[in-house]
Amino acid sequence: MKRLAIVILVLAVFDAIEATGSDGGGYCNCNRIMAPRPHSVTITEFGAVGDGKTLNTVAFQNAVFYLRSFADKGGAQLYVPKGKWLTGSFNLTSHLTLFLEKDAVIIGSQDSSQWPIVDPLPSYGQGQDIPGQRHRSLINGYNLTDVVITGHNGIIDGQGVVWWEWFNSQTLNYSRPHILELVNSTDVVVSNLTFLNSPAWSIHPVYSSNVEILNITVHAPVESPFTNGIVPDSCSNLCIEGCSIEVGHDAIALKSGWDNYGITFSTPSTDIHIRNAHLQAPLGSALAFGSEMSGGISLVYVEHLHIDDSLIGINFKTVPGRGGFIHNIVVSNVEMENVHEAFRFSGNCGRHPGNQYDPSALPIVQGITLKDMVGTNISTAGFFSGIDSDPFTGICLSNIALSITSDASLPWTCSNISGYSESVFPSPCSDLTSNSSLSCFSFAAEFTGLADA
Ligand SMILES: *[C@@H]1O[C@H](CO)[C@@H](O)[C@H](O)[C@H]1NC(C)=O
Ligand SMILES: *[C@@H]1O[C@H](CO)[C@@H](O)[C@H](O)[C@H]1NC(C)=O
Ligand SMILES: *[C@@H]1O[C@H](CO)[C@@H](O)[C@H](O)[C@H]1NC(C)=O
Ligand SMILES: *[C@@H]1O[C@H](CO)[C@@H](O)[C@H](O)[C@H]1NC(C)=O
Ligand SMILES: *[C@@H]1O[C@H](CO)[C@@H](O)[C@H](O)[C@H]1NC(C)=O
Ligand SMILES: *[C@@H]1O[C@H](CO)[C@@H](O)[C@H](O)[C@H]1NC(C)=O
């Protein structure tokens, strides 16, 4: 009976992977769209000057406009050579490779008028920082397919310090922009680049699928307010591999829309693979789910994380009004070092976009497995707090050893939560000691290649 259940689960997992057209290995495989482009132009051909002072917004816009004509000829590359290329916001186009040479730095203008105003995303209903519209990101893609943003470790620097000051002094007129936002796009690779100092988030793929984010470094200073690293948002078949991220808030945050807007838009983040990442979030969470999760988050496999110097290691955030779900998540093979709180599940975390939300729209948090982890210099093991009359269930911990440094309080705090645990030190609260692992979500790694290094 048990064996039959396992076979059915494995078949279901295979079906899920086949259905979404991923490579069956469940991790990044970008060879299919990394063929060199038959045409290439250099940004200087469009009058750009790489002195760090000349504003090159029009050069980038004209270059992309010109390269649109190569879309049906195998696409084209926009080559950015060594230099400091100051620019405002520009769009990408389909079948385009944006390539940043070593020591090429694209710098975001600190003049807010270089970042035009756009409508909020439909799944959010308003800007993240303040109600109303928001600034367009530095580099944007709308409705695109086959886009590669790569280089020899070139840099994209958002120069966000002015935005952080406007945010902190409450003098923003519109919500802050991100460095890279891809909306409703498919077959996207972002690789071999460094993203610095985003005004808000560094990489924001939204309503997109078949997205691969490989070998990326993201940095924003600890004190930069609510700067997130990579934010997969209502995306499917997305992978993040080999990335190193240190930001002011959450290093990787999975999202899917905000309250009534996200419930109506109803587009989950699903079939997401994250592996081999080094994450630091001194004032936030290294890996976060939510708090905006109203379209749902499911089928997320995370493995081989190194998390250090962070406030929270792995954080599941939601609040009544969100609706949606977080289910079928496995996080495994994690090392944590110098983390204040290793795990957090909170049913009372996050703001609302105005008063239109329905407080009776309760999120479902279910089937989440955290396993094979070690932590050193951890202050608190876990704070697990579900919602009254809406408990979080199937929360499973396995093979976890944490060395706890704080002697102040109990290492675990639990309420409105149930699940299973085995081989966990220090011993978790009794809420997590159901004697059946049936409600745990498990992923048969050996059948899918995820276990291969
Ligand atoms: C960028 O794309 C948006 C959405 O299609 C469009 O409104 C805007 O005019 C474009 N900007 C440029 C400079 O082409
Ligand atoms: C994306 O494509 C849809 C359908 O063609 C169109 O309605 C929409 O305006 C496009 N969005 C942008 C920003 O260009
Ligand atoms: C997304 O893009 C596809 C293809 O370009 C288009 O058909 C669809 O209408 C777009 N959807 C939205 C919400 O813009
Ligand atoms: C990662 O990027 C760096 C700098 O661009 C490069 O030297 C290295 O080979 C890349 N690693 C992989 C695995 O692609
Ligand atoms: C906000 O708007 C005011 C009035 O137009 C303008 O002076 C100010 O520069 C704007 N602030 C930002 C951060 O764009
Ligand atoms: C990253 O850079 C390395 C070294 O140049 C190269 O071998 C690899 O193919 C690149 N990967 C991607 C996905 O761009």
Coordinates of C-alpha atoms in Angstrom, one line a residue, residues 88-294:
G88 CA 17.5 55.8 -17.9
S89 CA 14.8 53.2 -18.5
F90 CA 14.7 51.2 -21.7
N91 CA 12.9 48.2 -23.1
L92 CA 14.2 45.0 -24.5
T93 CA 12.8 43.1 -27.5
S94 CA 12.3 39.5 -28.4
H95 CA 15.1 37.4 -29.9
L96 CA 17.7 39.7 -28.3
T97 CA 20.9 39.1 -26.4
L98 CA 22.1 42.0 -24.2
F99 CA 25.8 41.3 -23.6
L100 CA 28.0 43.2 -21.1
E101 CA 31.7 42.8 -21.6
K102 CA 34.0 42.5 -18.7
D103 CA 34.3 45.9 -17.0
A104 CA 31.1 47.1 -18.8
V105 CA 28.9 48.9 -16.3
I106 CA 25.4 50.0 -17.1
I107 CA 24.5 52.7 -14.5
G108 CA 21.0 53.8 -13.7
S109 CA 20.4 57.6 -13.9
Q110 CA 19.7 59.3 -10.5
D111 CA 17.2 61.6 -12.2
S112 CA 13.8 60.1 -11.4
S113 CA 12.3 61.6 -14.6
Q114 CA 14.5 59.1 -16.5
W115 CA 12.3 56.3 -15.1
P116 CA 8.8 56.9 -16.6
I117 CA 5.7 56.2 -14.6
V118 CA 3.6 53.1 -15.4
D119 CA 0.5 51.5 -14.1
P120 CA 0.8 49.0 -11.2
L121 CA 0.9 45.4 -12.0
P122 CA -2.7 44.0 -12.1
S123 CA -1.9 41.3 -9.5
Y124 CA -0.8 44.1 -7.0
G125 CA -3.3 46.8 -7.8
Q126 CA -0.9 49.5 -6.6
G127 CA 2.7 50.2 -6.1
Q128 CA 4.7 48.3 -3.4
D129 CA 5.9 51.4 -1.6
I130 CA 2.9 53.7 -1.9
P131 CA -0.5 53.6 -3.5
G132 CA -0.9 54.4 -7.1
Q133 CA 1.5 54.1 -10.0
R134 CA 5.2 53.2 -10.0
H135 CA 8.4 53.9 -11.9
R136 CA 9.3 51.7 -14.8
S137 CA 12.4 49.6 -14.2
L138 CA 15.8 50.3 -15.7
I139 CA 15.6 47.4 -18.1
N140 CA 12.2 46.1 -19.1
G141 CA 10.7 43.3 -21.1
Y142 CA 7.0 43.1 -22.0
N143 CA 5.4 40.2 -23.9
L144 CA 8.8 38.9 -25.0
T145 CA 10.2 35.6 -26.0
D146 CA 13.8 34.4 -26.4
V147 CA 15.8 37.0 -24.5
V148 CA 19.3 36.6 -23.0
I149 CA 20.9 39.1 -20.7
T150 CA 24.4 38.0 -20.1
G151 CA 28.1 38.9 -20.3
H152 CA 31.6 38.4 -18.9
N153 CA 30.5 39.4 -15.5
G154 CA 29.5 42.9 -16.6
I155 CA 27.7 45.0 -14.0
I156 CA 24.3 46.7 -13.9
D157 CA 24.3 49.3 -11.1
G158 CA 21.0 50.9 -10.2
Q159 CA 22.6 53.7 -8.1
G160 CA 19.7 53.2 -5.7
V161 CA 21.0 55.4 -2.9
V162 CA 18.8 58.4 -4.0
W163 CA 15.8 56.1 -4.1
W164 CA 16.5 54.8 -0.7
E165 CA 16.7 58.4 0.6
W166 CA 13.4 59.3 -1.1
F167 CA 11.9 56.2 0.4
N168 CA 13.2 56.8 3.9
S169 CA 12.2 60.5 3.8
Q170 CA 8.8 59.7 2.4
T171 CA 9.3 62.0 -0.6
L172 CA 8.7 59.4 -3.3
N173 CA 5.9 60.4 -5.7
Y174 CA 5.5 56.8 -7.0
S175 CA 6.8 53.4 -5.9
R176 CA 10.4 52.6 -6.6
P177 CA 11.6 50.9 -9.8
H178 CA 13.6 47.7 -10.0
I179 CA 16.7 47.0 -12.1
L180 CA 15.3 44.3 -14.4
E181 CA 11.7 43.5 -14.8
L182 CA 10.3 41.0 -17.4
V183 CA 6.6 40.9 -17.7
N184 CA 4.6 38.2 -19.5
S185 CA 7.8 36.8 -21.1
T186 CA 9.0 33.4 -22.0
D187 CA 12.3 31.7 -22.7
V188 CA 14.6 34.1 -20.8
V189 CA 18.1 33.6 -19.6
V190 CA 19.9 36.0 -17.2
S191 CA 23.4 34.9 -16.5
N192 CA 27.0 35.8 -15.7
L193 CA 26.3 39.3 -14.5
T194 CA 26.5 41.4 -11.3
F195 CA 23.5 43.5 -10.2
L196 CA 24.3 46.3 -7.7
N197 CA 22.3 48.8 -5.7
S198 CA 18.8 48.4 -7.0
P199 CA 16.4 51.1 -6.1
A200 CA 14.1 48.2 -4.9
W201 CA 14.4 44.7 -6.3
S202 CA 17.2 43.5 -8.6
I203 CA 15.6 40.9 -10.8
H204 CA 11.8 40.7 -11.1
P205 CA 10.3 38.1 -13.6
V206 CA 6.5 38.4 -13.4
Y207 CA 3.8 36.4 -15.3
S208 CA 6.7 34.7 -17.1
S209 CA 7.7 31.1 -17.8
N210 CA 10.9 29.2 -18.8
V211 CA 13.2 31.6 -17.0
E212 CA 16.7 30.7 -16.1
I213 CA 18.8 32.8 -13.7
L214 CA 22.3 31.5 -13.6
N215 CA 25.6 32.5 -12.0
I216 CA 24.4 36.0 -10.9
T217 CA 25.7 38.1 -8.1
V218 CA 23.4 40.6 -6.4
H219 CA 24.4 43.2 -3.9
A220 CA 22.7 46.0 -2.1
P221 CA 23.8 47.5 1.2
V222 CA 22.3 46.2 4.4
E223 CA 20.8 49.6 5.1
S224 CA 19.0 49.9 1.7
P225 CA 15.3 49.7 2.6
F226 CA 13.3 46.7 1.3
T227 CA 15.8 45.8 -1.4
N228 CA 15.1 42.2 -2.5
G229 CA 17.4 40.2 -4.7
I230 CA 15.6 37.9 -7.1
V231 CA 11.7 37.9 -6.9
P232 CA 10.0 35.2 -9.1
D233 CA 6.4 36.4 -9.2
S234 CA 3.5 34.5 -10.7
C235 CA 6.1 32.6 -12.8
S236 CA 6.2 29.0 -13.9
N237 CA 9.1 26.8 -14.8
L238 CA 11.8 29.1 -13.5
C239 CA 15.2 28.2 -12.1
I240 CA 17.8 30.0 -10.1
E241 CA 21.2 28.4 -10.0
G242 CA 24.7 29.3 -8.8
C243 CA 23.8 32.8 -7.5
S244 CA 25.2 34.8 -4.7
I245 CA 23.0 37.4 -3.1
E246 CA 23.3 39.9 -0.3
V247 CA 20.7 42.6 0.1
G248 CA 18.9 44.8 2.6
H249 CA 15.7 42.7 2.8
D250 CA 14.9 39.3 1.3
A251 CA 17.6 37.6 -0.9
I252 CA 15.2 35.4 -2.9
A253 CA 11.5 36.1 -2.4
L254 CA 8.8 34.0 -4.2
K255 CA 5.6 35.9 -4.7
S256 CA 2.3 35.8 -6.6
G257 CA 0.2 38.9 -6.1
W258 CA -1.5 40.9 -3.4
D259 CA -4.8 40.2 -1.7
N260 CA -7.9 40.8 -3.8
Y261 CA -5.8 41.8 -6.9
G262 CA -3.7 38.6 -6.7
I263 CA -6.8 36.4 -6.0
T264 CA -8.5 37.9 -9.1
F265 CA -5.4 37.6 -11.3
S266 CA -4.9 34.0 -10.0
T267 CA -1.5 33.2 -11.5
P268 CA 0.6 31.0 -9.2
S269 CA 4.4 30.7 -8.9
T270 CA 4.9 27.1 -9.7
D271 CA 7.5 24.6 -10.8
I272 CA 10.4 26.5 -9.4
H273 CA 13.9 25.1 -8.8
I274 CA 16.6 26.8 -6.8
R275 CA 20.0 25.3 -6.2
N276 CA 23.5 26.2 -5.2
A277 CA 22.9 29.7 -3.8
H278 CA 24.8 31.7 -1.3
L279 CA 22.4 34.0 0.5
Q280 CA 22.8 36.8 3.1
A281 CA 20.0 38.9 4.4
P282 CA 21.2 40.7 7.6
L283 CA 17.8 42.5 8.1
G284 CA 15.5 40.2 6.2
S285 CA 15.1 36.6 5.1
A286 CA 17.5 34.6 3.0
L287 CA 14.7 32.6 1.3
A288 CA 11.2 34.0 1.6
F289 CA 7.8 32.8 0.4
G290 CA 5.3 35.7 0.3
S291 CA 4.1 37.7 1.9
E292 CA 2.3 38.5 -1.4
M293 CA 1.2 35.0 -2.4
S294 CA -2.5 35.4 -3.3

